[in-house]
Structure formats: structure tokens, C-alpha cells
PDB file of C-alpha atoms and ligand atoms in Angstrom:
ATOM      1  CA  UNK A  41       0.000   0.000   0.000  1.00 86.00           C
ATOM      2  CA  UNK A  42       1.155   3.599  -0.962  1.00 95.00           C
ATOM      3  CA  UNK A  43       1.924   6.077   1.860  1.00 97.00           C
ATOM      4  CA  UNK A  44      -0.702   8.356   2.548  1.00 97.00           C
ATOM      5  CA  UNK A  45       0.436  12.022   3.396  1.00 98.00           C
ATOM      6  CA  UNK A  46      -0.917  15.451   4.421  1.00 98.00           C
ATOM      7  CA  UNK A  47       1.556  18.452   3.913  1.00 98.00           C
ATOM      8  CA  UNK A  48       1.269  21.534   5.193  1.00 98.00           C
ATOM      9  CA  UNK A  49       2.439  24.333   3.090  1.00 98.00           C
ATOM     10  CA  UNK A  50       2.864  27.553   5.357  1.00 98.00           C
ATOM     11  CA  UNK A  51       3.988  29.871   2.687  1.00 98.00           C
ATOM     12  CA  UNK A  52       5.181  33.124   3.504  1.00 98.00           C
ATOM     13  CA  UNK A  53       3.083  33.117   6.956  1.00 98.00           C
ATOM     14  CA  UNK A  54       4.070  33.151  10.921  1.00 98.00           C
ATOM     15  CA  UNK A  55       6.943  34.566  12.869  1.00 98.00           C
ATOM     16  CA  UNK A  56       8.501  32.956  15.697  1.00 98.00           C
ATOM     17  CA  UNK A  57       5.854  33.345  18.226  1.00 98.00           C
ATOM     18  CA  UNK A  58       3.341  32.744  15.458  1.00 98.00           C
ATOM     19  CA  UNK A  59       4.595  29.518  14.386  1.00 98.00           C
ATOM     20  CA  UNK A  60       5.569  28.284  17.926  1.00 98.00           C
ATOM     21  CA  UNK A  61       1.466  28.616  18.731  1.00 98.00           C
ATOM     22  CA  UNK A  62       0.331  27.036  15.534  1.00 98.00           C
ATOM     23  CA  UNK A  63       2.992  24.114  16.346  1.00 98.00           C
ATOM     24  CA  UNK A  64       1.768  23.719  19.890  1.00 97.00           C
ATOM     25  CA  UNK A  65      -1.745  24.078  19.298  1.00 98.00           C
ATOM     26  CA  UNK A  66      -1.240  21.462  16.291  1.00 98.00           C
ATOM     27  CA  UNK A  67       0.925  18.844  17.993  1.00 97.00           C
ATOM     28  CA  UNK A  68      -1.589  18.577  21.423  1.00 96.00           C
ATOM     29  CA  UNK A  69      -4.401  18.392  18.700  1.00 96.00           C
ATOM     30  CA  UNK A  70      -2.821  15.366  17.626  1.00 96.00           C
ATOM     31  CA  UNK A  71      -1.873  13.925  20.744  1.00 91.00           C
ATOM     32  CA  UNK A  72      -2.951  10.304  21.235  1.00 86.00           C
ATOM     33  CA  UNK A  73      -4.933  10.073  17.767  1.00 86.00           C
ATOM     34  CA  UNK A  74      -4.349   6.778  15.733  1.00 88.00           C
ATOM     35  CA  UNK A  75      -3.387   8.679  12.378  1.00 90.00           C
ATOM     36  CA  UNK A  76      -3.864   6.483   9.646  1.00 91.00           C
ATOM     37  CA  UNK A  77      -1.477   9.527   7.414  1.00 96.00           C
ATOM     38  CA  UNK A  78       2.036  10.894   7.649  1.00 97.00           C
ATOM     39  CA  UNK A  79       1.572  14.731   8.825  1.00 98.00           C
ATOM     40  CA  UNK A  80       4.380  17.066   7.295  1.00 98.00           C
ATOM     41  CA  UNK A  81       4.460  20.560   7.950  1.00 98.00           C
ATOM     42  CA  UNK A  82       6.702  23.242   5.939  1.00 98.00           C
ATOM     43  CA  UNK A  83       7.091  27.094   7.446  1.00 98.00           C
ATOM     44  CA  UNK A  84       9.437  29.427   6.585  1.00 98.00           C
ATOM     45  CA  UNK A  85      13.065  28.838   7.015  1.00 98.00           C
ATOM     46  CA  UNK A  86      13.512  31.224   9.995  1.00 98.00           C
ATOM     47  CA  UNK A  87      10.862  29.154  11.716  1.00 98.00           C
ATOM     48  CA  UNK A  88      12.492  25.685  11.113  1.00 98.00           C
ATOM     49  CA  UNK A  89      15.326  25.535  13.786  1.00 98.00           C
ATOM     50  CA  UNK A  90      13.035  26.290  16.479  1.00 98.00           C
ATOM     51  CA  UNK A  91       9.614  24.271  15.282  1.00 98.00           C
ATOM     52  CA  UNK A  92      12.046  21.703  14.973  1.00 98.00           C
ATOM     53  CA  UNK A  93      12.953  21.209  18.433  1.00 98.00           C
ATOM     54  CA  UNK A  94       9.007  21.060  18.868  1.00 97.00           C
ATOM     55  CA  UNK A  95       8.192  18.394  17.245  1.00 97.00           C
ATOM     56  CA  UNK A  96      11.244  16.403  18.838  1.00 95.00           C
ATOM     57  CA  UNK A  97       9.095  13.618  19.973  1.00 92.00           C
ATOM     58  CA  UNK A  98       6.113  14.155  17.586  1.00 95.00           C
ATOM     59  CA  UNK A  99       4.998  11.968  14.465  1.00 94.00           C
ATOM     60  CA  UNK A 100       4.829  15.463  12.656  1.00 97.00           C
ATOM     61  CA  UNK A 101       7.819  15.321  10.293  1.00 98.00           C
ATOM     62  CA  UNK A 102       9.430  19.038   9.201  1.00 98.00           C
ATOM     63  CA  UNK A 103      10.125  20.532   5.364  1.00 98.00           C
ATOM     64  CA  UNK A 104      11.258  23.044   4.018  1.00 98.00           C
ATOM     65  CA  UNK A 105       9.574  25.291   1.001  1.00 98.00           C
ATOM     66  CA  UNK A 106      12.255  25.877  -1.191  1.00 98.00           C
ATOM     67  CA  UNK A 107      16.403  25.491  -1.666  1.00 98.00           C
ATOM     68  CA  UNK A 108      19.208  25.909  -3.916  1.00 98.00           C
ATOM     69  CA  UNK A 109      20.858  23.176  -5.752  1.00 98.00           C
ATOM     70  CA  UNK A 110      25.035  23.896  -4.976  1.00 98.00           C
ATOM     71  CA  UNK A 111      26.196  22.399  -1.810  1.00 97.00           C
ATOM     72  CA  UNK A 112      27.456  25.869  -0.974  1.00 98.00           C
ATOM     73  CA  UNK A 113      29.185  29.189  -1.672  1.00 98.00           C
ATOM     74  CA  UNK A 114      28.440  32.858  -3.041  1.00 98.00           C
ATOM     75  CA  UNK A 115      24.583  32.100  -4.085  1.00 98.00           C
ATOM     76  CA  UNK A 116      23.188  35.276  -1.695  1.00 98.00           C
ATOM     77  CA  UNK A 117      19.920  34.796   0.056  1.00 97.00           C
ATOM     78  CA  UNK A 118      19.761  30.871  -0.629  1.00 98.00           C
ATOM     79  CA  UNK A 119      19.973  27.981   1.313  1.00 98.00           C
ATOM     80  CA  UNK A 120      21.026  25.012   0.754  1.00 98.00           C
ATOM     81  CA  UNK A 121      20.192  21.098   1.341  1.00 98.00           C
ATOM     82  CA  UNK A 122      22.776  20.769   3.909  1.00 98.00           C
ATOM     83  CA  UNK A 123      21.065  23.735   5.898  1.00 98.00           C
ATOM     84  CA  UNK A 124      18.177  21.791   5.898  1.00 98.00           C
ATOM     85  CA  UNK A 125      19.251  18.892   7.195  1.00 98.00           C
ATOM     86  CA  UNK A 126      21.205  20.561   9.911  1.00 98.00           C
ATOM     87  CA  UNK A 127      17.664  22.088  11.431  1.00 98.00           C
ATOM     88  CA  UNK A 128      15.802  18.476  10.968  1.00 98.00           C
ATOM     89  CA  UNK A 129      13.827  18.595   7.769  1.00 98.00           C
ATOM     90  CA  UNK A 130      13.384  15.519   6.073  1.00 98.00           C
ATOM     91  CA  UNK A 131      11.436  17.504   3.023  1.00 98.00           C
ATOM     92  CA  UNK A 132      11.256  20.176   0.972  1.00 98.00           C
ATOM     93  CA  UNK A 133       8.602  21.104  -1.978  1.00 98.00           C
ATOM     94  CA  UNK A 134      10.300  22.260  -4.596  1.00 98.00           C
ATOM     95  CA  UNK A 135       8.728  23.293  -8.102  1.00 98.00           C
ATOM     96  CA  UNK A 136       6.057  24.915  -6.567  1.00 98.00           C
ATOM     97  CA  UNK A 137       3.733  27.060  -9.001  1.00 98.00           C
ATOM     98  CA  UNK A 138       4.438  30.010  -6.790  1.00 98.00           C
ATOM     99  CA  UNK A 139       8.283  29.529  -7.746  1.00 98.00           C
ATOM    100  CA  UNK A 140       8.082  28.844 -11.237  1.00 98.00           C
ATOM    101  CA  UNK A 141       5.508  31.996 -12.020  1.00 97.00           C
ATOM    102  CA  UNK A 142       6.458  34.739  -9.732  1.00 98.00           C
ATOM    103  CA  UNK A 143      10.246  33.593  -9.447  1.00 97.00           C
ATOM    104  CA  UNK A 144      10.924  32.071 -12.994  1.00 98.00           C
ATOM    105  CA  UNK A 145      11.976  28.897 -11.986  1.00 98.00           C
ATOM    106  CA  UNK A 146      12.326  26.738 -14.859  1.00 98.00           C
ATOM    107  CA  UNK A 147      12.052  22.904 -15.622  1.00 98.00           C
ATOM    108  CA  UNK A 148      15.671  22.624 -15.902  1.00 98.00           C
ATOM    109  CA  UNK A 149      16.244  24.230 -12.508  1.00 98.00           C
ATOM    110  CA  UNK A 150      13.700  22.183 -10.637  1.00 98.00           C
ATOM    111  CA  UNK A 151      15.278  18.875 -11.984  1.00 98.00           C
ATOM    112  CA  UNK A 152      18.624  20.079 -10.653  1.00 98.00           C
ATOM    113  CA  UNK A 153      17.222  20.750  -7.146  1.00 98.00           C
ATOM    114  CA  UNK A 154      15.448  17.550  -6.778  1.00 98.00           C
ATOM    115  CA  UNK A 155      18.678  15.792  -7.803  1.00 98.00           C
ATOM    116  CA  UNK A 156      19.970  17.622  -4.961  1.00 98.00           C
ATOM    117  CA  UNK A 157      17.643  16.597  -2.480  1.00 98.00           C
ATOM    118  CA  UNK A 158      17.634  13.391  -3.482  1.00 98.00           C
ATOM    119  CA  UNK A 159      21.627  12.550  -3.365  1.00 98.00           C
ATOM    120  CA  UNK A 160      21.279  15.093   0.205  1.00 98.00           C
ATOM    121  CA  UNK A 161      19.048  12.451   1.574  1.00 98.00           C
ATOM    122  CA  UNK A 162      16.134  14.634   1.532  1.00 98.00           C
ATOM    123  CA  UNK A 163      12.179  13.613  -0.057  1.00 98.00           C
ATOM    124  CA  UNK A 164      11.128  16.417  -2.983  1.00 98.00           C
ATOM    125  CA  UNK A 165       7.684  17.215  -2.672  1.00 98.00           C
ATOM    126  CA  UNK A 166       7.888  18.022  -6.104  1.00 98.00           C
ATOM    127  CA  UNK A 167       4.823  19.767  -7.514  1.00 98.00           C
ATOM    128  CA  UNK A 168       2.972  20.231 -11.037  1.00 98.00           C
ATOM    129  CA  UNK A 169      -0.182  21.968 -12.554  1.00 98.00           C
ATOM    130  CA  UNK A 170      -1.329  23.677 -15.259  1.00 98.00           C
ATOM    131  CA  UNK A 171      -2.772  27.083 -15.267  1.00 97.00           C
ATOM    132  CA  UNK A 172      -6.439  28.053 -15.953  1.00 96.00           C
ATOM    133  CA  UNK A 173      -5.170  28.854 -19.834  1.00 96.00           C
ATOM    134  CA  UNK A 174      -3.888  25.706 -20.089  1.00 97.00           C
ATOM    135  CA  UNK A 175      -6.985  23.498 -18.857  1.00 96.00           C
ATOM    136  CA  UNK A 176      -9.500  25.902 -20.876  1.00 95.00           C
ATOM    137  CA  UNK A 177      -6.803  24.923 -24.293  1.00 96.00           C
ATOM    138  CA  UNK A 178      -6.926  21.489 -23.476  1.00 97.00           C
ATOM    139  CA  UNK A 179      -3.448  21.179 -22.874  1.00 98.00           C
ATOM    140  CA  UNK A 180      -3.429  20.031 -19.282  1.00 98.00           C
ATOM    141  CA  UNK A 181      -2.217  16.575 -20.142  1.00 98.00           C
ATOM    142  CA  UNK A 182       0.999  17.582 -22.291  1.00 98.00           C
ATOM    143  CA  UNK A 183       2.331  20.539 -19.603  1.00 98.00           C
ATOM    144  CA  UNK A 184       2.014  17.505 -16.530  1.00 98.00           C
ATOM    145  CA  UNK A 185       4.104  15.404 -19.262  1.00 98.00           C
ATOM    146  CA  UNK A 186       6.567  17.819 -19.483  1.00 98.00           C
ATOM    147  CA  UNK A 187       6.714  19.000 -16.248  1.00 98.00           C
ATOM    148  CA  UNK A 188       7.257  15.362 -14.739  1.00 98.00           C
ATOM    149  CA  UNK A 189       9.215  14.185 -17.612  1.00 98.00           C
ATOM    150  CA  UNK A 190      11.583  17.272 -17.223  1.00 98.00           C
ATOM    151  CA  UNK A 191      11.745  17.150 -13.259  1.00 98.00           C
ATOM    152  CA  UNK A 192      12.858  13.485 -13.401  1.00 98.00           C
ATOM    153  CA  UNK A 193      14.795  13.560 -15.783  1.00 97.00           C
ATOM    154  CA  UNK A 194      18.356  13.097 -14.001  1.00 96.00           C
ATOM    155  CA  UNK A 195      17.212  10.610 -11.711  1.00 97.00           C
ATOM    156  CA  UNK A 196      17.653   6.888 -11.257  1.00 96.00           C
ATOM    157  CA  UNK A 197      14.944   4.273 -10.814  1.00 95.00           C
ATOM    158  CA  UNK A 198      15.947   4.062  -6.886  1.00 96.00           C
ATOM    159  CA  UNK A 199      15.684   7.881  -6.887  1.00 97.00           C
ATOM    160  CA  UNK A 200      12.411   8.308  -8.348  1.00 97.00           C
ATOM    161  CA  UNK A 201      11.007   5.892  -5.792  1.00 97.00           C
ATOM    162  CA  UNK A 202      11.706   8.192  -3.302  1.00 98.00           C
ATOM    163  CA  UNK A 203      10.056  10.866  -4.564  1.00 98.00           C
ATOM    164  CA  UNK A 204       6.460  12.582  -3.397  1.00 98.00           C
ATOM    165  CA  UNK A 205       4.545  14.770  -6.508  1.00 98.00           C
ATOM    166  CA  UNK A 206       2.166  17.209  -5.924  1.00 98.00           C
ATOM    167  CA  UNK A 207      -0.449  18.007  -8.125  1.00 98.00           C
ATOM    168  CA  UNK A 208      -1.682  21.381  -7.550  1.00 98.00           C
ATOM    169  CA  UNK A 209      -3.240  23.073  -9.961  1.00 98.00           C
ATOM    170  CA  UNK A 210      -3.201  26.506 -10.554  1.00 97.00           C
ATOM    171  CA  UNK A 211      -6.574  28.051 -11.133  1.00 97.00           C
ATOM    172  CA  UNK A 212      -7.074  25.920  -7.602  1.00 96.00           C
ATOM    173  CA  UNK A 213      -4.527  27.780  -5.810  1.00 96.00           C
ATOM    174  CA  UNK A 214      -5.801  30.367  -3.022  1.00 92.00           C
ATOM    175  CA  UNK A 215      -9.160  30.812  -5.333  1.00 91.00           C
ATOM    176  CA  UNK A 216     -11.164  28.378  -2.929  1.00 86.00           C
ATOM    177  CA  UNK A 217     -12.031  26.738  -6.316  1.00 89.00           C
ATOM    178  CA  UNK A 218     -11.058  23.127  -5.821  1.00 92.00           C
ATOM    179  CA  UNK A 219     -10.755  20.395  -8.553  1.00 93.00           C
ATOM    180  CA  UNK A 220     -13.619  18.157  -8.457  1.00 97.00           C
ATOM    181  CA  UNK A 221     -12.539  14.904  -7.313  1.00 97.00           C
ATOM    182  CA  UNK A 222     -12.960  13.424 -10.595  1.00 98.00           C
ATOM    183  CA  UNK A 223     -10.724  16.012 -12.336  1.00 97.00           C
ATOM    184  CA  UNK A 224      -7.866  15.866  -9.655  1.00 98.00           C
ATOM    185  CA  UNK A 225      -8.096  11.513  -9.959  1.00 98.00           C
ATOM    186  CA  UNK A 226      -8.413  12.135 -13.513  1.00 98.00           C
ATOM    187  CA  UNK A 227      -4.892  13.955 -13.591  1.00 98.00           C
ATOM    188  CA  UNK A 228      -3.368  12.313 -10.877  1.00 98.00           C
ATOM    189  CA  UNK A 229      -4.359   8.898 -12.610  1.00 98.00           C
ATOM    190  CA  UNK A 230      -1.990  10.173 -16.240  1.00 98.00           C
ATOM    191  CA  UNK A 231       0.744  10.925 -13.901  1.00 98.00           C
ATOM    192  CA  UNK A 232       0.868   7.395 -12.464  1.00 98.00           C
ATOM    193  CA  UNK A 233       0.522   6.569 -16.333  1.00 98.00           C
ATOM    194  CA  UNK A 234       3.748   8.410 -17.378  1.00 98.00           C
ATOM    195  CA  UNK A 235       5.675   7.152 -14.411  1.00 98.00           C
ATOM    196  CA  UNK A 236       4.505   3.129 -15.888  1.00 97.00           C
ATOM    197  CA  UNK A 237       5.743   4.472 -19.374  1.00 97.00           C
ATOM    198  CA  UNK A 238       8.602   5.722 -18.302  1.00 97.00           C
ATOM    199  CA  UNK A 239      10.232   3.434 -15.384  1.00 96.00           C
ATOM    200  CA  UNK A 240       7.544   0.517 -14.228  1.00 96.00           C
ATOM    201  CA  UNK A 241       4.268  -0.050 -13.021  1.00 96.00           C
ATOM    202  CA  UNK A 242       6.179  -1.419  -9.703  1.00 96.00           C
ATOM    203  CA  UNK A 243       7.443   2.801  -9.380  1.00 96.00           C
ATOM    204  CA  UNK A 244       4.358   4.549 -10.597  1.00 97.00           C
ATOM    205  CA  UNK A 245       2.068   2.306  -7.965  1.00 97.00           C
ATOM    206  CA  UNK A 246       4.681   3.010  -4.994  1.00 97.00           C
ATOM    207  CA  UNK A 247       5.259   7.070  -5.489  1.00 98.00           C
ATOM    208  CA  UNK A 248       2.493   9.305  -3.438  1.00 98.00           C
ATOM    209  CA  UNK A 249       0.331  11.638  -5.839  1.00 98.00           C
ATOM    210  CA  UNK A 250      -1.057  14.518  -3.265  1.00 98.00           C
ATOM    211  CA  UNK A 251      -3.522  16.780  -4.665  1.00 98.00           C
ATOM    212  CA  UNK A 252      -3.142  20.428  -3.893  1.00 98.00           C
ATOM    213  CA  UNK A 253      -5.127  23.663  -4.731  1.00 97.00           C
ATOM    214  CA  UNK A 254      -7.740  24.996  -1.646  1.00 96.00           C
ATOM    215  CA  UNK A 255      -8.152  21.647  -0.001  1.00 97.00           C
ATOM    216  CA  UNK A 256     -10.540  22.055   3.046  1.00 97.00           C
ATOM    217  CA  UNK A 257     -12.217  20.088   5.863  1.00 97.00           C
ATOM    218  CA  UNK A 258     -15.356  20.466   3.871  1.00 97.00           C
ATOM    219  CA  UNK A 259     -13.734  18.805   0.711  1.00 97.00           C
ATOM    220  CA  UNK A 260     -10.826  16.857   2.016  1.00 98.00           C
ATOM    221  CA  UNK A 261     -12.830  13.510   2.702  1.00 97.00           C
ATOM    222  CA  UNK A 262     -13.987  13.410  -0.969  1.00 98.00           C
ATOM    223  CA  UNK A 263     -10.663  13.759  -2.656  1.00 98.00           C
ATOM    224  CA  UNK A 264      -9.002  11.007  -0.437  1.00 98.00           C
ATOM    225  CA  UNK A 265     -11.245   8.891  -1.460  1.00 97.00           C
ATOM    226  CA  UNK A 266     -10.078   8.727  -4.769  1.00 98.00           C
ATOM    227  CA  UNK A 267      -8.072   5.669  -5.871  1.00 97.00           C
ATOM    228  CA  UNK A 268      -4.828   7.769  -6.811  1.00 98.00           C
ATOM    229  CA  UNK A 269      -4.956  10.811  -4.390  1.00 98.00           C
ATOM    230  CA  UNK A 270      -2.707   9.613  -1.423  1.00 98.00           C
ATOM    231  CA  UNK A 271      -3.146  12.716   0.300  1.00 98.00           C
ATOM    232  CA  UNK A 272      -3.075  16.696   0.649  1.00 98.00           C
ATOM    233  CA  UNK A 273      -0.754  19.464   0.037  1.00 98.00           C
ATOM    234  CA  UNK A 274      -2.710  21.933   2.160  1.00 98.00           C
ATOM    235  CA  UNK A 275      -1.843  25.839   2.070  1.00 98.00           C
ATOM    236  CA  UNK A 276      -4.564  28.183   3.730  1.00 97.00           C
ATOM    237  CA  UNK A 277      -6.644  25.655   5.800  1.00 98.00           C
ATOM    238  CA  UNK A 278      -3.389  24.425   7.320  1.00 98.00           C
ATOM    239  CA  UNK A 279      -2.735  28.119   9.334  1.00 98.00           C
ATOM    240  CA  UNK A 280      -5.141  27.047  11.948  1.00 98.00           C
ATOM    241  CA  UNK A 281      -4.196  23.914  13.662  1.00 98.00           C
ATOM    242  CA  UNK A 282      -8.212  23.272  13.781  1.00 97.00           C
ATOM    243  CA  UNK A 283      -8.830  22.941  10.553  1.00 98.00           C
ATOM    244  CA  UNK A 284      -5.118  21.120   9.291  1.00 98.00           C
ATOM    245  CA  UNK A 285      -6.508  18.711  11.907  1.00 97.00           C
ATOM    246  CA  UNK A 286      -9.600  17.787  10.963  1.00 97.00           C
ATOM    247  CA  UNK A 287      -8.028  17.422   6.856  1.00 98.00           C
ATOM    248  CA  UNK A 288      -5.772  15.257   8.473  1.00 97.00           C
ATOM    249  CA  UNK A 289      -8.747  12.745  10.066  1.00 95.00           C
ATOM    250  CA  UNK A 290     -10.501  13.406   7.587  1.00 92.00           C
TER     251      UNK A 290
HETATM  252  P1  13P B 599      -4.285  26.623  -0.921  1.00 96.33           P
HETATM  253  O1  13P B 599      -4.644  25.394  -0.111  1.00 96.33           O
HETATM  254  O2  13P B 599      -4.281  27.868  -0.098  1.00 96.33           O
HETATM  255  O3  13P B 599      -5.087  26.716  -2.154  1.00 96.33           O
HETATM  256  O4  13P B 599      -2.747  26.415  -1.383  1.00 96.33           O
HETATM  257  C1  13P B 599      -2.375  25.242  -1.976  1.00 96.33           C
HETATM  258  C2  13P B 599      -0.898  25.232  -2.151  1.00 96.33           C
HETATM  259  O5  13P B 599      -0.347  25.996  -2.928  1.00 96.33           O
HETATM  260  C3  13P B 599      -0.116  24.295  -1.333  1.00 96.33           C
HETATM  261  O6  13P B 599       1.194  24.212  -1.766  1.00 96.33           O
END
């Protein structure tokens, strides 16, 4: 059986006292609950050192949102995997929409991060999705190809086994306009399709395929119900410990 996952994505939210409340608030919310689902949670960077000595003794694992491929030197303003490993993370989402449209990042660059993680010892949470233009042209199918065809590119068979996607698309992002169920299994199903074409139906049934785009307690049930969603990358609903909670029972 695949893993099943629920991933916070904190964005560019919370200070220090901010985050240390959500974390506290979250972690005796999940207290002594039999959770059938891994529960990640990625804040900011200047949040991870100290969230990570709270959840020392949690089953809430710790990622980061971003990093830069080099193992080090004159890159100003980026960190790197080493960093992250140093404060605890175990994952970090890279090729986030968010990155590639307001920061340029580009196929090529996203491939070369997760090949970084990946030899660093850290799990990409590597995410895909088209934009409204794209779905309304009909070419949703060919820019997921691309995208996950282009992302894995570098990696070996026992790398891409290691890897989480994320399908989050974009129209779905912060609009509180969710795929239907059916559209996200739809899309989530052709990704498992080009991961059979590509390496072997023994990788594309092991990797986790999270759906992402204004996942809430109201719609979280549904989704996980589909065959080939294996769990949530949530962004809003996951600022209040309440509500992450009850996405991650649901
Ligand atoms: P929302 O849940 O706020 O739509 O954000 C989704 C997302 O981008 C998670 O990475």
C-alpha cells in the first residue's frame, strides 16, 4: 500500500511566536490520535530551527519550502540542502507554481534541485499543474508530461522511488475553487501513467500523488477517497491547527 500524506504548506506566513502557537496548538491536537497519514508541515526557514525542536518527539515530520541546488558558496539569500538537514527537515517542496511563475523557476532548474535533495538524503515534494489557460486549451495533459518528464529527468529508478509529486493546480490555488474529485483523480491517474511508461508499473504504484489547490475540511474527505490521491498538500486551511486537523482525520 502507498503512503498516505498530508503536507502543510505555510507559505510566507508566521513569525517565531506565530509559528511556535500554531505548532503547539497542532501537535496537542494530535496527541494520542491513531493517524492512519504521515503529517508534514513546511514554514518558513527562519521558523524551522526552532519548530524543529518542537516536534522532537512528535509523528509530525518538518520541510522546508524551497532550496538551492550547490552544496554551498556565493549564491546570496539561498539555502542550501545541507542547511536543511542541519535544522531536521526531512522535506522540501520544490517546483512549486508560486516559484516557477512569480520567481521564474524553470524545468531545468527544478530537476537540478530535486537531484539535490535526493543525493542530500532529503524527499522532494515536487509539484505540477497547469494554469487556468492551459486546462481551458486542453493542454493540461501535455504541460504535466513535461513537467514530470523534465523534473525526473536526471534521476535513477531508486531515486524516483523516493520521490512525493504534488499536483496542484493553478486556477485551484488560493481561489477556494477546488478540482472536483474526478478532475484531480483524472490527472493524478496520467501521472501514475507516465511514471509506468517511463520506469515501471512497480514505481508509478509506490510514489504518493497529493492533490493540492484549496483543499478544506469540507472537501478533504472526498478527494481522499479517490483511488490515486494519497493525500493533501494543504496551504490556507493548514494556518489554523483546527482545521489542518480535521483534513488530516478526515
Ligand atoms: P491553498 O490550499 O491555499 O489553495 O494552497 C495550496 C498550495 O499551494 C499548497 O502548496
Amino acid at each position: 500500500m502507498r503512503r498516505r500524506i498530508i503536507a502543510g504548506n505555510w507559505k510566507m506566513h508566521n513569525n517565531i511566536s506565530e509559528s511556535q502557537n500554531l505548532v503547539s496548538k497542532l501537535v496537542s491536537g494530535l496527541t494520542n490520535q491513531n493517524l492512519i497519514r504521515e503529517v508534514i508541515i513546511c514554514p518558513p526557514f527562519t521558523s524551522l530551527c526552532e519548530i524543529s525542536n518542537l516536534l522532537k518527539d512528535t509523528k509530525v515530520e518538518l520541510g522546508a519550502q524551497n532550496m538551492h541546488f550547490e552544496e554551498k558558496g556565493a549564491f546570496t539569500g539561498e539555502i542550501s540542502s545541507d542547511m536543511l538537514k542541519s535544522v531536521g527537515c526531512k522535506y522540501v517542496i520544490l517546483g512549486h507554481s508560486e516559484r516557477r511563475t512569480i520567481f521564474g523557476e524553470t524545468d531545468e532548474l527544478i530537476s537540478k534541485k530535486i537531484k539535490k535533495a535526493l543525493t542530500s538524503d532529503l524527499t522532494p515534494i515536487f509539484c505540477i499543474g497547469e494554469s487556468l489557460e492551459q486546462r481551458e486549451n486542453g493542454t493540461t495533459n501535455d504541460v504535466i508530461k513535461r513537467q514530470v518528464l523534465e523534473g525526473i529527468k536526471d534521476l535513477t529508478e531508486e531515486e524516483v522511488n523516493k520521490i512525493i509529486i504534488a499536483y496542484e493546480p493553478i486556477w485551484a490555488i488560493g481561489t477556494g475553487k477546488t478540482a472536483t474529485p474526478e478532475q484531480a483523480q483524472e490527472v493524478h491517474k496520467f501521472i501514475r501513467s507516465i511514471l509506468t511508461e517511463t520506469f515501471s508499473e512497480t514505481v508509478s504504484e509506490k510514489i504518493p500523488i497529493l492533490y493540492g489547490g484549496s483543499v478544506k475540511p469540507n472537501n478533504a474527505e472526498d478527494l481522499l477517497a479517490k483511488e490515486d490521491i494519497d493525500g493533501a498538500l494543504v496551504g490556507g486551511a493548514c494556518l489554523e491547527a483546527e482545521s489542518f486537523i480535521s483534513i488530516i482525520k478526515a
